[in-house]
Short mmCIF file of C-alpha atoms and ligand atoms in Angstrom, two decimals:
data_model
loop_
_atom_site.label_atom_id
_atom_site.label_comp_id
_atom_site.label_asym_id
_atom_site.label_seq_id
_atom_site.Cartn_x
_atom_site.Cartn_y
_atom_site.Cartn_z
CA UNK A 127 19.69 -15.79 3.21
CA UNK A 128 16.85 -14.33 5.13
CA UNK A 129 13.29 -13.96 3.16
CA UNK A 130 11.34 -10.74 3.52
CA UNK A 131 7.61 -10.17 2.16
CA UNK A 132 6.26 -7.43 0.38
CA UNK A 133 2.48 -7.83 0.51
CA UNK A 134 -0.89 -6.10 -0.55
CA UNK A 135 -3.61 -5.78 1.28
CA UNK A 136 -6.80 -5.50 -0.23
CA UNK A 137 -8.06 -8.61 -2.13
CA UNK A 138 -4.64 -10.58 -1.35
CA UNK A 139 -4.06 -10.46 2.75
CA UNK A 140 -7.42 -9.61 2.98
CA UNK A 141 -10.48 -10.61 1.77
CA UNK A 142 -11.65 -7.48 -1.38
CA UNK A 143 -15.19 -7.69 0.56
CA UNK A 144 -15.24 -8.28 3.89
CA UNK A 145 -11.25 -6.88 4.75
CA UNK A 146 -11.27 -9.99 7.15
CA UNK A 147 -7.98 -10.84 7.90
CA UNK A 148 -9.72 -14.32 9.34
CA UNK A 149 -8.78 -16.59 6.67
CA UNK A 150 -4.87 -15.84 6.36
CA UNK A 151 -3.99 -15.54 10.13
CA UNK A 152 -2.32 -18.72 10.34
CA UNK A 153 0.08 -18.07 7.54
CA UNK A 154 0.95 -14.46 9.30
CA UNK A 155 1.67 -16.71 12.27
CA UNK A 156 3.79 -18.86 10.25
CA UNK A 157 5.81 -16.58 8.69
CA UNK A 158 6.92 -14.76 11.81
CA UNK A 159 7.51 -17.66 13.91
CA UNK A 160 10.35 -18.25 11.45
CA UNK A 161 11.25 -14.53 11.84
CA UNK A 162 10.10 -14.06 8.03
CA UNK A 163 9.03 -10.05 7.39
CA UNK A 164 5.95 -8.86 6.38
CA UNK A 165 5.73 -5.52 4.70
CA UNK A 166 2.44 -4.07 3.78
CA UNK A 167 2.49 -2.14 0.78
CA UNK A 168 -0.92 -0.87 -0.10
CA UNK A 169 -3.06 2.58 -1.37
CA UNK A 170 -4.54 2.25 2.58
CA UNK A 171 -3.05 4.99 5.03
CA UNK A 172 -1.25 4.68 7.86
CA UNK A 173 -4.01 4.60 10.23
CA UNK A 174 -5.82 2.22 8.14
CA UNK A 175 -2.59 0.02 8.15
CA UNK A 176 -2.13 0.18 12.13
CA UNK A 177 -5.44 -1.26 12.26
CA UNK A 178 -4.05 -4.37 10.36
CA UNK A 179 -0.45 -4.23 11.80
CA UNK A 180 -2.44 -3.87 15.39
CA UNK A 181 -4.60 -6.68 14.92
CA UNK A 182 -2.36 -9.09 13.46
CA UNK A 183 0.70 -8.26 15.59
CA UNK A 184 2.95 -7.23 12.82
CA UNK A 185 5.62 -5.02 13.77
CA UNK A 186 7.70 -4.43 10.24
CA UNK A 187 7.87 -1.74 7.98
CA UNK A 188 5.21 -0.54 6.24
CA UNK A 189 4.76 1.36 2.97
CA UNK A 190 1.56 3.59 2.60
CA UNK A 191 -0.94 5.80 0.54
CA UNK A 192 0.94 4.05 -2.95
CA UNK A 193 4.25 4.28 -1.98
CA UNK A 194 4.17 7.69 -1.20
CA UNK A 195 6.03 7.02 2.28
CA UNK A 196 7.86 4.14 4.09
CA UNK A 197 6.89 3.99 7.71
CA UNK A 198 10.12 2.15 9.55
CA UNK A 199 9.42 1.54 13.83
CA UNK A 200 12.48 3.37 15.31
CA UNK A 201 15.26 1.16 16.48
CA UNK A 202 14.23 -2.08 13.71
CA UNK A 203 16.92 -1.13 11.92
CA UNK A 204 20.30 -1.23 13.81
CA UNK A 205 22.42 1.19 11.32
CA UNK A 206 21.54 4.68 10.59
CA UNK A 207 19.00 4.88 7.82
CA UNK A 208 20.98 6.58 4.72
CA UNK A 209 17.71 9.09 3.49
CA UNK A 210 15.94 11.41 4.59
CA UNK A 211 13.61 10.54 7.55
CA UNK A 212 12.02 12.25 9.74
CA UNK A 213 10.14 11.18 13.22
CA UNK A 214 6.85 11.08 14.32
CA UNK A 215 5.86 9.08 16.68
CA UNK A 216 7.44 5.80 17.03
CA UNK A 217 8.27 5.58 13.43
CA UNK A 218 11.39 6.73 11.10
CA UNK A 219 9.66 7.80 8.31
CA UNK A 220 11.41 8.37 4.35
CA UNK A 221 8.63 10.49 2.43
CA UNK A 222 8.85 10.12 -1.29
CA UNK A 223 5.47 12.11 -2.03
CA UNK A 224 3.44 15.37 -1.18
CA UNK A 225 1.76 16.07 1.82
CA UNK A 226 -1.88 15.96 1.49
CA UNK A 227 -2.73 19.92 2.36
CA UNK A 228 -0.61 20.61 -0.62
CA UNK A 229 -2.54 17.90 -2.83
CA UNK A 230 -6.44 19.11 -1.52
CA UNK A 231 -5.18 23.24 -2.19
CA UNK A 232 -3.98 21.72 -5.72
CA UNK A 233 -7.47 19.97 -5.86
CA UNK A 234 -9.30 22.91 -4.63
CA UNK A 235 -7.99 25.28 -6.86
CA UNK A 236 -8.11 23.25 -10.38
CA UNK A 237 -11.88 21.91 -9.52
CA UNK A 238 -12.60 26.10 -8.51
CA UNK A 239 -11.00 27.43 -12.01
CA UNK A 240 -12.69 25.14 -14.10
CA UNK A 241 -16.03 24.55 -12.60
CA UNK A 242 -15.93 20.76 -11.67
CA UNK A 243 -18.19 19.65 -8.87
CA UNK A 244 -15.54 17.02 -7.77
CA UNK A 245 -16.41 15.59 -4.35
CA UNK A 246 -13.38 14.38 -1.85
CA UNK A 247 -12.73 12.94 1.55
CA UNK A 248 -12.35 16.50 2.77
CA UNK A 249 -15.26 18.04 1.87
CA UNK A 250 -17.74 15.64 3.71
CA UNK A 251 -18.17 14.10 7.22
CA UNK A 252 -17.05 10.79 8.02
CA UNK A 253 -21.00 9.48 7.62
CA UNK A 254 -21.22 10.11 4.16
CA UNK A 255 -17.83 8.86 2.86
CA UNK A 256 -19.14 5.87 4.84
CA UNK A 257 -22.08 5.77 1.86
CA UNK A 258 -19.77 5.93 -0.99
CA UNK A 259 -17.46 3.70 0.25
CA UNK A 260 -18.97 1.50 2.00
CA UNK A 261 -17.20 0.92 4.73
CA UNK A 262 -18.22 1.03 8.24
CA UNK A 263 -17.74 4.73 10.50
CA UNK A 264 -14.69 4.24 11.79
CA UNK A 265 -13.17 2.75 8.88
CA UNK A 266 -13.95 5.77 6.79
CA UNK A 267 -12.75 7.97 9.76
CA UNK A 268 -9.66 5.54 9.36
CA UNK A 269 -9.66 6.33 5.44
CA UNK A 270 -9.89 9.78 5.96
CA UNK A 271 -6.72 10.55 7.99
CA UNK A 272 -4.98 10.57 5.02
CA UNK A 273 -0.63 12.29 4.48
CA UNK A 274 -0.45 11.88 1.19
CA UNK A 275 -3.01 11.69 -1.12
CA UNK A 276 -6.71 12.23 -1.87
CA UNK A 277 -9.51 10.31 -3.02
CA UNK A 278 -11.72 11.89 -5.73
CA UNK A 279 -15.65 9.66 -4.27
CA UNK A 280 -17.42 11.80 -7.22
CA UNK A 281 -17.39 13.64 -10.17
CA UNK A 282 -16.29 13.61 -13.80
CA UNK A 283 -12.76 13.98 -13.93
CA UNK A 284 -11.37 15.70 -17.07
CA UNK A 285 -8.16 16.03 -19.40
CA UNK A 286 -7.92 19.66 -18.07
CA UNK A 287 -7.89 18.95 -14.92
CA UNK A 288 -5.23 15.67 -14.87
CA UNK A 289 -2.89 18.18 -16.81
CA UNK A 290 -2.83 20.91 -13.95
CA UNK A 291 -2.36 17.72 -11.49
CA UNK A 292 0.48 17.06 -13.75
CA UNK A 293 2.08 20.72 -13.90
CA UNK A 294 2.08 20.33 -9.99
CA UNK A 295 3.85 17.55 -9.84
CA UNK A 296 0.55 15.27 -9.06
CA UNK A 297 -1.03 12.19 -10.89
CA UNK A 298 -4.19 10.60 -10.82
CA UNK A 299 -4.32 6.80 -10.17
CA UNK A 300 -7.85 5.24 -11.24
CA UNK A 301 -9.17 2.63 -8.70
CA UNK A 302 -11.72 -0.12 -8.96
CA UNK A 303 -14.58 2.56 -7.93
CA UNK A 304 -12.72 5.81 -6.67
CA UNK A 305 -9.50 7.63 -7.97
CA UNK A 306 -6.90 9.04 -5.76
CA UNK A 307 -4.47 11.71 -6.01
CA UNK A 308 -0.91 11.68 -5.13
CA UNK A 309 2.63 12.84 -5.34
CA UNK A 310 3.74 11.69 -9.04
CA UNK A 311 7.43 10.34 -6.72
CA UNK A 312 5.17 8.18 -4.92
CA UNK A 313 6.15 5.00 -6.48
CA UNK A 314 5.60 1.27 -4.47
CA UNK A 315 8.30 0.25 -6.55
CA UNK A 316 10.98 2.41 -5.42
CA UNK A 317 9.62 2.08 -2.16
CA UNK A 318 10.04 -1.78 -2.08
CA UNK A 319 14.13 -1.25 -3.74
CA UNK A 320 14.65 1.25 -0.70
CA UNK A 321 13.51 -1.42 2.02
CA UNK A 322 15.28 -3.77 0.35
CA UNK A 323 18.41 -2.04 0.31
CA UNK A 324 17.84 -1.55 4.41
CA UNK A 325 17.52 -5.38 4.59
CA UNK A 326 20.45 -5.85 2.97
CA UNK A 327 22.81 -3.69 4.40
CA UNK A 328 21.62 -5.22 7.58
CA UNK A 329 21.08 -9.01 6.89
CA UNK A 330 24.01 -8.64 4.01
CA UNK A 331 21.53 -9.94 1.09
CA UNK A 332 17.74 -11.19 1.43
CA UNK A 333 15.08 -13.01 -0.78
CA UNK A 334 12.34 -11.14 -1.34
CA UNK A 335 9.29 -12.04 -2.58
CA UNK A 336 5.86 -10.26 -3.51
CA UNK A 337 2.03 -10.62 -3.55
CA UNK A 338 -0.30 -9.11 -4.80
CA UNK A 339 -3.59 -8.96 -6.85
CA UNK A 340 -4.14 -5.97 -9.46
CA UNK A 341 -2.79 -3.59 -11.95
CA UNK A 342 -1.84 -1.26 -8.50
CA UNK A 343 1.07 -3.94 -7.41
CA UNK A 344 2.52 -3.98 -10.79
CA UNK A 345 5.72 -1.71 -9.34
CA UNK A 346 6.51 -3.39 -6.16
CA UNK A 347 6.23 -7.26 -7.97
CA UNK A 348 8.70 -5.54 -10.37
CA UNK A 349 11.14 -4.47 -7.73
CA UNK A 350 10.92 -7.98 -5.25
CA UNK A 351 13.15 -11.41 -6.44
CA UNK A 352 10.18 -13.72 -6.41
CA UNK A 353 6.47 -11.78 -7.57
CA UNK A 354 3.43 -13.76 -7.22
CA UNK A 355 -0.14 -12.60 -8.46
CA UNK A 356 -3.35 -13.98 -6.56
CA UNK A 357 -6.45 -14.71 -8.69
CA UNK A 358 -9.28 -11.86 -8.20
CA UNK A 359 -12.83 -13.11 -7.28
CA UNK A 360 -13.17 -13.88 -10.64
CA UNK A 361 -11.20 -16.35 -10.68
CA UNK A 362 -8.84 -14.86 -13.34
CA UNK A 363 -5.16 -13.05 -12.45
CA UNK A 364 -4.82 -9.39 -13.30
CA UNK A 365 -3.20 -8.96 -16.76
CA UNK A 366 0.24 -7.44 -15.99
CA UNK A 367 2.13 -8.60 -19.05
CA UNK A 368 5.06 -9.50 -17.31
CA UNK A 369 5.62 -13.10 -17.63
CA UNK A 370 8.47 -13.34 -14.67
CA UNK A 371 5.36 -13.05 -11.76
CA UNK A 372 4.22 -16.15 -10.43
CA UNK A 373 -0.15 -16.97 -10.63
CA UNK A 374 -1.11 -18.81 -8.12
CA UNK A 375 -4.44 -20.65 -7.68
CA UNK A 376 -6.35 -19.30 -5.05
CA UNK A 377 -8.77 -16.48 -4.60
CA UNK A 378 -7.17 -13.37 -2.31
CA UNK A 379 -6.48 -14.48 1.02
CA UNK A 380 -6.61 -18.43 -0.06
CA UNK A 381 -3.56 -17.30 -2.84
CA UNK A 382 -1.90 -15.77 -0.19
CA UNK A 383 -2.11 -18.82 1.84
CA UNK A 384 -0.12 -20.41 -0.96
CA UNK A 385 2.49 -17.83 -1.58
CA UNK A 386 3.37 -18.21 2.36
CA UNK A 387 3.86 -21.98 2.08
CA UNK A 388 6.09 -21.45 -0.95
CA UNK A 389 7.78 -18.84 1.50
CA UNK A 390 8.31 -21.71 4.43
CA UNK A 391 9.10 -23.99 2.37
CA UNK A 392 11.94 -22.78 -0.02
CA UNK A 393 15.26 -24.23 0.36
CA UNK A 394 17.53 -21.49 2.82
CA UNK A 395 19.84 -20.36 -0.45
CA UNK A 396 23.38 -18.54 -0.08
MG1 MG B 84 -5.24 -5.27 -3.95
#
């Protein structure tokens, strides 16, 4: 049976602080010499995954903005994809959340009724989501060009305000420093069982296997064969309560390392 990846990005393929890819290269190498998938699944956009994809010459599938939409390059699958996709650019893409004018006039319109100074991407220029975030100018240009979702960089967030997110069919995910906004379909999980499914009717049954390093992966290690969790900076594993993922010993990228030689080296089952 063929093996297919589903991996994070941040803090697992690459490095929480620097993004440097640097360090797990070699294993990306590895695993596609032996024709072995690798399908980002991440919060980052599409832009910010080309970036990635573009620099370490992977061409699979792709699932962005928390599993708000599966990004498939047209022609990678050879049978008709059985959901509805539509094209732009070179891609065959299956949307499962909202586009992101819908989510800033939702925004807009709940921070304007109740009087919360809430500051997002789209109210400021590229230089000074560059000083809340940290990340260099043309990252947070590449952070910006967001589909399907919106970051929240400041403000108090209240109950109020989650519950007319909620009546418009919106949640609220809480990150390490920012929150973010999306379509309450967006799911990484059910984005991870649909790719699998398109694997399977075209390899007739895969392995799949997972990694990832927070709270925010929980879904997709649910939905992949083989989960693995890579230890945070801290040195500890996030606490997911599910005692069927794998920890591995090695901080982001050098777990990641790991969880590609378990890939290479697992028997060939079926
Ligand atoms: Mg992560």
């Amino acid at each position: 049976m063929r093996r297919v990846l589903f991996s994070d990005l941040d803090g697992t393929l690459l490095d929480l602080k620097s993004y440097s890819f640097a360090r797990t290269l070699k294993s990306v190498g590895a695993l596609k010499s032996q024709g072995i998938p690798i399908v980002f699944c991440s919060s980052k956009s599409r832009v910010e995954q080309e970036f990635y994809r573009d620099s370490m010459e992977v061409k699979d599938p792709f699932i962005v903005e928390n599993g708000s939409a599966i990004f498939i390059p047209r022609g990678y699958f050879s049978q008709k994809i059985p959901y509805n996709t539509y094209v732009i650019d070179d891609y065959e893409v299956i949307a499962l959340g909202k586009p992101v004018g819908f989510i800033r006039d939702v925004i807009s319109k709940a921070r304007e009724s109740m009087g919360l100074s809430l500051l997002c991407y789209f109210d400021l220029p590229a230089e000074e989501v560059s000083m809340y975030t940290g990340l260099d100018l043309r990252s947070s240009r590449r952070a910006m060009e967001r589909e399907f979702s919106e970051t929240i960089l400041k403000g108090r967030v209240t109950e109020g305000f989650n519950d007319y997110l909620k009546k418009n069919g919106l949640r609220n995910i809480p990150g390490s420093k920012f929150q973010t906004v999306v379509s309450d379909k967006a799911d990484k999980g059910k984005a991870v069982d649909i790719l699998i499914s398109l694997y399977e009717k075209e390899w007739g049954g895969i392995i799949s296997y997972g990694a990832g390093d927070s709270i925010n992966d929980f879904e997709m290690l649910q939905s992949v064969h083989d989960p693995y969790l890579v230890q945070r900076p801290t040195g500890l594993w996030a606490d997911l309560e599910d005692d069927t993922i794998k920890k591995v010993n090695g901080i982001g990228p050098s777990g990641w390392n790991k969880v590609a030689q378990i890939i290479l080296e697992a028997p060939a089952h079926g």
